[in-house]
mmCIF file of C-alpha atoms and ligand atoms in Angstrom:
data_model
loop_
_atom_site.group_PDB
_atom_site.id
_atom_site.type_symbol
_atom_site.label_atom_id
_atom_site.label_comp_id
_atom_site.label_asym_id
_atom_site.label_seq_id
_atom_site.Cartn_x
_atom_site.Cartn_y
_atom_site.Cartn_z
ATOM 1 C CA MET A 1 -56.409 -6.607 80.978
ATOM 2 C CA SER A 2 -60.075 -7.258 81.802
ATOM 3 C CA ALA A 3 -60.671 -7.189 85.539
ATOM 4 C CA ARG A 4 -63.940 -8.658 86.727
ATOM 5 C CA LEU A 5 -63.136 -9.201 90.342
ATOM 6 C CA VAL A 6 -64.734 -9.828 93.703
ATOM 7 C CA LEU A 7 -63.134 -8.924 96.995
ATOM 8 C CA LEU A 8 -63.982 -11.231 99.901
ATOM 9 C CA GLY A 9 -63.100 -11.122 103.579
ATOM 10 C CA PRO A 10 -64.597 -10.675 107.035
ATOM 11 C CA PRO A 11 -65.980 -7.335 108.205
ATOM 12 C CA GLY A 12 -63.028 -5.100 109.016
ATOM 13 C CA ALA A 13 -60.502 -7.021 106.884
ATOM 14 C CA GLY A 14 -59.969 -3.900 104.778
ATOM 15 C CA LYS A 15 -62.227 -4.595 101.785
ATOM 16 C CA GLY A 16 -63.584 -1.045 101.512
ATOM 17 C CA THR A 17 -60.154 0.461 102.132
ATOM 18 C CA GLN A 18 -58.445 -1.725 99.513
ATOM 19 C CA ALA A 19 -61.258 -1.691 96.934
ATOM 20 C CA ALA A 20 -60.893 2.067 96.453
ATOM 21 C CA ARG A 21 -57.127 1.739 95.927
ATOM 22 C CA LEU A 22 -57.299 -1.265 93.604
ATOM 23 C CA ALA A 23 -60.068 0.255 91.517
ATOM 24 C CA GLU A 24 -58.007 3.368 90.908
ATOM 25 C CA ARG A 25 -54.971 1.329 89.970
ATOM 26 C CA LEU A 26 -56.911 -1.011 87.661
ATOM 27 C CA GLY A 27 -59.132 1.687 86.120
ATOM 28 C CA VAL A 28 -62.396 -0.086 86.942
ATOM 29 C CA PRO A 29 -65.169 1.032 89.313
ATOM 30 C CA ALA A 30 -65.267 -0.250 92.905
ATOM 31 C CA ILE A 31 -68.823 -1.266 93.680
ATOM 32 C CA SER A 32 -69.574 -1.646 97.385
ATOM 33 C CA THR A 33 -73.034 -2.914 98.271
ATOM 34 C CA GLY A 34 -72.472 -1.623 101.825
ATOM 35 C CA ASP A 35 -71.715 1.882 100.481
ATOM 36 C CA ILE A 36 -74.785 1.857 98.223
ATOM 37 C CA PHE A 37 -76.963 0.860 101.187
ATOM 38 C CA ARG A 38 -75.414 3.552 103.406
ATOM 39 C CA ALA A 39 -75.932 6.233 100.718
ATOM 40 C CA ASN A 40 -79.586 5.212 100.496
ATOM 41 C CA ILE A 41 -79.971 5.243 104.289
ATOM 42 C CA LYS A 42 -78.492 8.753 104.356
ATOM 43 C CA GLY A 43 -80.743 9.869 101.496
ATOM 44 C CA GLY A 44 -83.840 8.523 103.255
ATOM 45 C CA THR A 45 -84.942 6.398 100.267
ATOM 46 C CA GLU A 46 -87.261 3.391 100.464
ATOM 47 C CA LEU A 47 -84.269 1.093 99.762
ATOM 48 C CA GLY A 48 -82.384 2.827 102.581
ATOM 49 C CA ARG A 49 -85.227 2.331 105.029
ATOM 50 C CA LEU A 50 -85.314 -1.367 104.235
ATOM 51 C CA ALA A 51 -81.505 -1.788 104.306
ATOM 52 C CA GLN A 52 -81.259 -0.062 107.679
ATOM 53 C CA GLU A 53 -83.622 -2.568 109.272
ATOM 54 C CA TYR A 54 -81.076 -5.303 108.520
ATOM 55 C CA SER A 55 -77.654 -3.625 108.480
ATOM 56 C CA SER A 56 -78.122 -1.879 111.847
ATOM 57 C CA ARG A 57 -78.292 -5.299 113.509
ATOM 58 C CA GLY A 58 -75.565 -6.845 111.362
ATOM 59 C CA ALA A 59 -77.906 -9.075 109.325
ATOM 60 C CA LEU A 60 -77.717 -9.479 105.558
ATOM 61 C CA VAL A 61 -80.181 -7.427 103.532
ATOM 62 C CA PRO A 62 -82.561 -9.869 101.714
ATOM 63 C CA ASP A 63 -81.121 -11.355 98.523
ATOM 64 C CA GLU A 64 -83.931 -10.185 96.233
ATOM 65 C CA VAL A 65 -83.189 -6.569 97.166
ATOM 66 C CA THR A 66 -79.394 -6.851 96.994
ATOM 67 C CA ASN A 67 -79.362 -8.928 93.804
ATOM 68 C CA ALA A 68 -81.631 -6.514 91.914
ATOM 69 C CA MET A 69 -79.483 -3.593 93.020
ATOM 70 C CA VAL A 70 -76.267 -5.269 91.815
ATOM 71 C CA ARG A 71 -77.810 -6.357 88.504
ATOM 72 C CA ASP A 72 -78.809 -2.774 87.908
ATOM 73 C CA ARG A 73 -75.380 -1.396 88.833
ATOM 74 C CA LEU A 74 -73.519 -3.886 86.625
ATOM 75 C CA ALA A 75 -75.632 -2.765 83.651
ATOM 76 C CA ALA A 76 -73.986 0.683 83.758
ATOM 77 C CA ASP A 77 -71.529 1.575 80.966
ATOM 78 C CA ASP A 78 -68.581 2.107 83.311
ATOM 79 C CA THR A 79 -68.369 -1.645 84.005
ATOM 80 C CA ALA A 80 -67.629 -2.523 80.345
ATOM 81 C CA GLU A 81 -63.908 -3.123 81.041
ATOM 82 C CA GLY A 82 -64.460 -4.636 84.457
ATOM 83 C CA PHE A 83 -65.408 -3.968 88.048
ATOM 84 C CA LEU A 84 -64.335 -4.694 91.564
ATOM 85 C CA LEU A 85 -67.194 -5.923 93.730
ATOM 86 C CA ASP A 86 -66.690 -5.205 97.426
ATOM 87 C CA GLY A 87 -69.067 -7.009 99.801
ATOM 88 C CA TYR A 88 -70.928 -8.946 97.099
ATOM 89 C CA PRO A 89 -71.521 -11.860 96.771
ATOM 90 C CA ARG A 90 -72.013 -12.617 100.467
ATOM 91 C CA ASN A 91 -73.750 -16.001 100.357
ATOM 92 C CA VAL A 92 -74.093 -18.945 97.981
ATOM 93 C CA ALA A 93 -77.329 -17.636 96.430
ATOM 94 C CA GLN A 94 -75.606 -14.351 95.565
ATOM 95 C CA VAL A 95 -72.769 -16.285 93.901
ATOM 96 C CA ALA A 96 -75.354 -17.965 91.657
ATOM 97 C CA GLU A 97 -76.967 -14.621 90.860
ATOM 98 C CA LEU A 98 -73.632 -13.023 89.960
ATOM 99 C CA ASP A 99 -72.897 -15.986 87.675
ATOM 100 C CA ALA A 100 -76.286 -15.454 85.999
ATOM 101 C CA ILE A 101 -75.831 -11.674 85.616
ATOM 102 C CA LEU A 102 -72.453 -12.181 83.930
ATOM 103 C CA ALA A 103 -73.578 -15.146 81.814
ATOM 104 C CA ASP A 104 -76.447 -13.021 80.448
ATOM 105 C CA SER A 105 -73.763 -10.794 78.891
ATOM 106 C CA GLY A 106 -71.518 -13.713 77.880
ATOM 107 C CA LEU A 107 -69.044 -12.813 80.635
ATOM 108 C CA ALA A 108 -67.447 -14.574 83.613
ATOM 109 C CA LEU A 109 -65.555 -13.627 86.728
ATOM 110 C CA ASP A 110 -61.752 -13.372 86.412
ATOM 111 C CA ARG A 111 -60.791 -13.766 90.071
ATOM 112 C CA ALA A 112 -62.017 -13.762 93.655
ATOM 113 C CA VAL A 113 -59.553 -12.330 96.141
ATOM 114 C CA GLU A 114 -60.032 -12.956 99.840
ATOM 115 C CA ILE A 115 -58.431 -10.686 102.421
ATOM 116 C CA THR A 116 -57.808 -12.763 105.545
ATOM 117 C CA ALA A 117 -57.619 -11.418 109.103
ATOM 118 C CA ASP A 118 -58.243 -12.821 112.594
ATOM 119 C CA PRO A 119 -61.531 -11.989 114.348
ATOM 120 C CA GLU A 120 -59.657 -10.236 117.195
ATOM 121 C CA VAL A 121 -57.838 -7.937 114.772
ATOM 122 C CA VAL A 122 -60.937 -7.024 112.777
ATOM 123 C CA THR A 123 -62.976 -6.419 115.936
ATOM 124 C CA GLU A 124 -60.316 -4.023 117.173
ATOM 125 C CA ARG A 125 -60.285 -2.153 113.835
ATOM 126 C CA LEU A 126 -64.062 -1.842 113.739
ATOM 127 C CA LEU A 127 -64.266 -0.601 117.329
ATOM 128 C CA LYS A 128 -61.635 1.988 116.444
ATOM 129 C CA ARG A 129 -63.650 3.034 113.383
ATOM 130 C CA ALA A 130 -66.725 3.360 115.611
ATOM 131 C CA GLN A 131 -64.949 6.071 117.594
ATOM 132 C CA ILE A 132 -64.131 7.959 114.391
ATOM 133 C CA GLU A 133 -67.181 7.423 112.164
ATOM 134 C CA GLY A 134 -69.903 6.285 114.592
ATOM 135 C CA ARG A 135 -71.336 3.647 112.224
ATOM 136 C CA GLU A 136 -74.340 2.089 113.916
ATOM 137 C CA ASP A 137 -73.214 -1.454 112.999
ATOM 138 C CA ASP A 138 -69.782 -1.022 114.615
ATOM 139 C CA THR A 139 -70.847 -1.699 118.229
ATOM 140 C CA ALA A 140 -69.341 -4.739 120.010
ATOM 141 C CA ASP A 141 -72.583 -6.782 119.914
ATOM 142 C CA VAL A 142 -73.335 -6.061 116.266
ATOM 143 C CA ILE A 143 -69.718 -6.735 115.217
ATOM 144 C CA ARG A 144 -69.936 -10.155 116.930
ATOM 145 C CA HIS A 145 -73.103 -10.915 114.993
ATOM 146 C CA ARG A 146 -71.565 -9.731 111.685
ATOM 147 C CA LEU A 147 -68.631 -12.092 112.278
ATOM 148 C CA ASP A 148 -71.047 -14.984 112.978
ATOM 149 C CA VAL A 149 -72.972 -14.227 109.785
ATOM 150 C CA TYR A 150 -69.680 -14.085 107.906
ATOM 151 C CA ALA A 151 -68.602 -17.488 109.255
ATOM 152 C CA SER A 152 -71.907 -19.222 108.483
ATOM 153 C CA GLU A 153 -72.981 -17.545 105.217
ATOM 154 C CA THR A 154 -70.012 -15.878 103.531
ATOM 155 C CA ALA A 155 -66.958 -18.013 104.382
ATOM 156 C CA PRO A 156 -68.329 -21.046 102.424
ATOM 157 C CA ILE A 157 -68.204 -19.090 99.174
ATOM 158 C CA SER A 158 -64.398 -19.001 99.351
ATOM 159 C CA ASP A 159 -64.437 -22.805 98.979
ATOM 160 C CA LEU A 160 -66.756 -22.481 96.046
ATOM 161 C CA TYR A 161 -64.430 -20.094 94.214
ATOM 162 C CA ALA A 162 -61.418 -22.229 95.227
ATOM 163 C CA GLN A 163 -63.047 -25.271 93.580
ATOM 164 C CA ARG A 164 -63.355 -23.221 90.397
ATOM 165 C CA GLY A 165 -59.670 -22.275 90.606
ATOM 166 C CA LEU A 166 -60.553 -18.596 90.943
ATOM 167 C CA LEU A 167 -59.572 -17.913 94.558
ATOM 168 C CA SER A 168 -56.497 -16.074 95.830
ATOM 169 C CA GLN A 169 -55.996 -15.425 99.543
ATOM 170 C CA VAL A 170 -54.078 -12.426 100.775
ATOM 171 C CA ASP A 171 -52.971 -11.666 104.338
ATOM 172 C CA GLY A 172 -54.773 -8.499 105.482
ATOM 173 C CA ILE A 173 -52.488 -7.900 108.462
ATOM 174 C CA GLY A 174 -49.898 -5.197 107.911
ATOM 175 C CA GLY A 175 -49.806 -1.648 106.624
ATOM 176 C CA VAL A 176 -52.437 -0.507 104.110
ATOM 177 C CA ASP A 177 -49.813 -0.014 101.336
ATOM 178 C CA GLU A 178 -48.306 -3.415 102.029
ATOM 179 C CA VAL A 179 -51.694 -5.124 101.723
ATOM 180 C CA THR A 180 -52.419 -3.237 98.464
ATOM 181 C CA GLU A 181 -49.158 -4.542 96.953
ATOM 182 C CA ARG A 182 -50.021 -8.112 98.010
ATOM 183 C CA LEU A 183 -53.449 -7.773 96.401
ATOM 184 C CA LEU A 184 -52.055 -6.375 93.150
ATOM 185 C CA GLY A 185 -49.663 -9.329 93.066
ATOM 186 C CA ALA A 186 -52.495 -11.798 93.609
ATOM 187 C CA ILE A 187 -54.544 -10.217 90.817
ATOM 188 C CA GLY A 188 -51.539 -10.260 88.511
ATOM 189 C CA ALA A 189 -51.728 -6.520 87.853
ATOM 190 C CA PRO A 190 -48.853 -5.177 85.727
ATOM 191 C CA ALA A 191 -46.230 -3.263 87.746
ATOM 192 C CA SER A 192 -46.774 0.521 87.689
HETATM 193 P P1 LIG B 201 -69.997 -3.532 104.428
HETATM 194 O O1 LIG B 201 -70.048 -2.082 104.124
HETATM 195 O O2 LIG B 201 -69.523 -4.415 103.340
HETATM 196 O O3 LIG B 201 -69.116 -3.653 105.767
HETATM 197 P P2 LIG B 201 -67.806 -4.447 106.184
HETATM 198 O O4 LIG B 201 -67.882 -5.896 105.809
HETATM 199 O O5 LIG B 201 -67.602 -4.118 107.617
HETATM 200 O O6 LIG B 201 -66.593 -3.900 105.396
HETATM 201 P P3 LIG B 201 -65.974 -2.444 105.315
HETATM 202 O O7 LIG B 201 -65.605 -2.307 103.901
HETATM 203 O O8 LIG B 201 -66.860 -1.402 105.852
HETATM 204 O O9 LIG B 201 -64.717 -2.422 106.280
HETATM 205 P P4 LIG B 201 -63.180 -2.491 105.905
HETATM 206 O O10 LIG B 201 -62.924 -3.946 106.028
HETATM 207 O O11 LIG B 201 -62.712 -1.842 104.691
HETATM 208 O O12 LIG B 201 -71.443 -4.061 104.882
HETATM 209 C C1 LIG B 201 -72.220 -3.408 105.855
HETATM 210 C C2 LIG B 201 -73.630 -4.064 105.933
HETATM 211 O O13 LIG B 201 -74.363 -3.876 104.670
HETATM 212 C C3 LIG B 201 -73.687 -5.585 106.160
HETATM 213 O O14 LIG B 201 -73.593 -5.944 107.535
HETATM 214 C C4 LIG B 201 -75.083 -5.945 105.539
HETATM 215 O O15 LIG B 201 -76.133 -5.651 106.425
HETATM 216 C C5 LIG B 201 -75.187 -5.014 104.340
HETATM 217 N N1 LIG B 201 -74.706 -5.665 103.103
HETATM 218 C C6 LIG B 201 -73.598 -5.273 102.373
HETATM 219 N N2 LIG B 201 -73.445 -6.079 101.308
HETATM 220 C C7 LIG B 201 -74.459 -7.011 101.361
HETATM 221 C C8 LIG B 201 -74.809 -8.138 100.548
HETATM 222 N N3 LIG B 201 -74.092 -8.479 99.471
HETATM 223 N N4 LIG B 201 -75.896 -8.864 100.893
HETATM 224 C C9 LIG B 201 -76.637 -8.544 101.960
HETATM 225 N N5 LIG B 201 -76.347 -7.508 102.785
HETATM 226 C C10 LIG B 201 -75.261 -6.745 102.495
HETATM 227 O O16 LIG B 201 -62.444 -1.601 107.033
HETATM 228 C C11 LIG B 201 -62.639 -1.708 108.390
HETATM 229 C C12 LIG B 201 -61.715 -0.745 109.180
HETATM 230 O O17 LIG B 201 -60.388 -1.257 109.175
HETATM 231 C C13 LIG B 201 -61.604 0.655 108.636
HETATM 232 O O18 LIG B 201 -61.750 1.574 109.703
HETATM 233 C C14 LIG B 201 -60.212 0.757 108.049
HETATM 234 O O19 LIG B 201 -59.653 2.045 108.195
HETATM 235 C C15 LIG B 201 -59.441 -0.239 108.862
HETATM 236 N N6 LIG B 201 -58.341 -0.867 108.114
HETATM 237 C C16 LIG B 201 -58.397 -1.304 106.836
HETATM 238 N N7 LIG B 201 -57.210 -1.826 106.461
HETATM 239 C C17 LIG B 201 -56.372 -1.729 107.569
HETATM 240 C C18 LIG B 201 -55.014 -2.117 107.823
HETATM 241 N N8 LIG B 201 -54.235 -2.722 106.898
HETATM 242 N N9 LIG B 201 -54.511 -1.873 109.059
HETATM 243 C C19 LIG B 201 -55.261 -1.265 110.014
HETATM 244 N N10 LIG B 201 -56.553 -0.874 109.826
HETATM 245 C C20 LIG B 201 -57.097 -1.109 108.612
#
């Protein structure tokens, strides 16, 4: 089964957590734009320096930077059978770019899966993660801003994928294993 998938949802819904699990189960790479930015920030690269300016205050990194990075990553051989994009696309312009990247190879997206969760729940999770990991974008003020950016820029893309008949919504509240099973069901993955 080809699996060209995007995982949507607010910050803290469990995208990163679930992407790793789904990717292993489906045998395709999980590609997290947030993780690529954080690796570059840690490595002190030019891309990292630029990404930090935006991510530390909960803003989106400019599209031209993010789009070029994703285009490059999707050109790698390990995406031949599919991929699971976590955190991309994040606005309408990025949806158009992903369409273009795939169309250039005669491909299209199979499904967009949105993990839903209330702002209060995700805020609580992210504040808890802050105590464990100390991510600089997990402070109360920055989380509030990330949720605002999500509502204004990212939430509209769910409607876009729904209009194309590609959207599935999955409740992100519950145990991690429970949510994974719901997601596998939504994707139509064969039972293990
Ligand atoms: P991301 O790394 O994508 O950050 P995120 O939206 O907070 O999701 P994350 O994957 O980390 O959290 P998760 O929900 O899994 O982006 C960070 C920044 O990078 C952005 O603000 C932006 O600046 C930049 N960026 C990234 N992509 C971009 C793009 N396309 N364009 C422009 N800029 C971009 O998990 C949250 C917590 O919940 C975890 O601690 C986890 O343990 C916990 N959790 C998960 N599932 C749970 C469950 N079922 N129950 C209880 N806790 C759970």
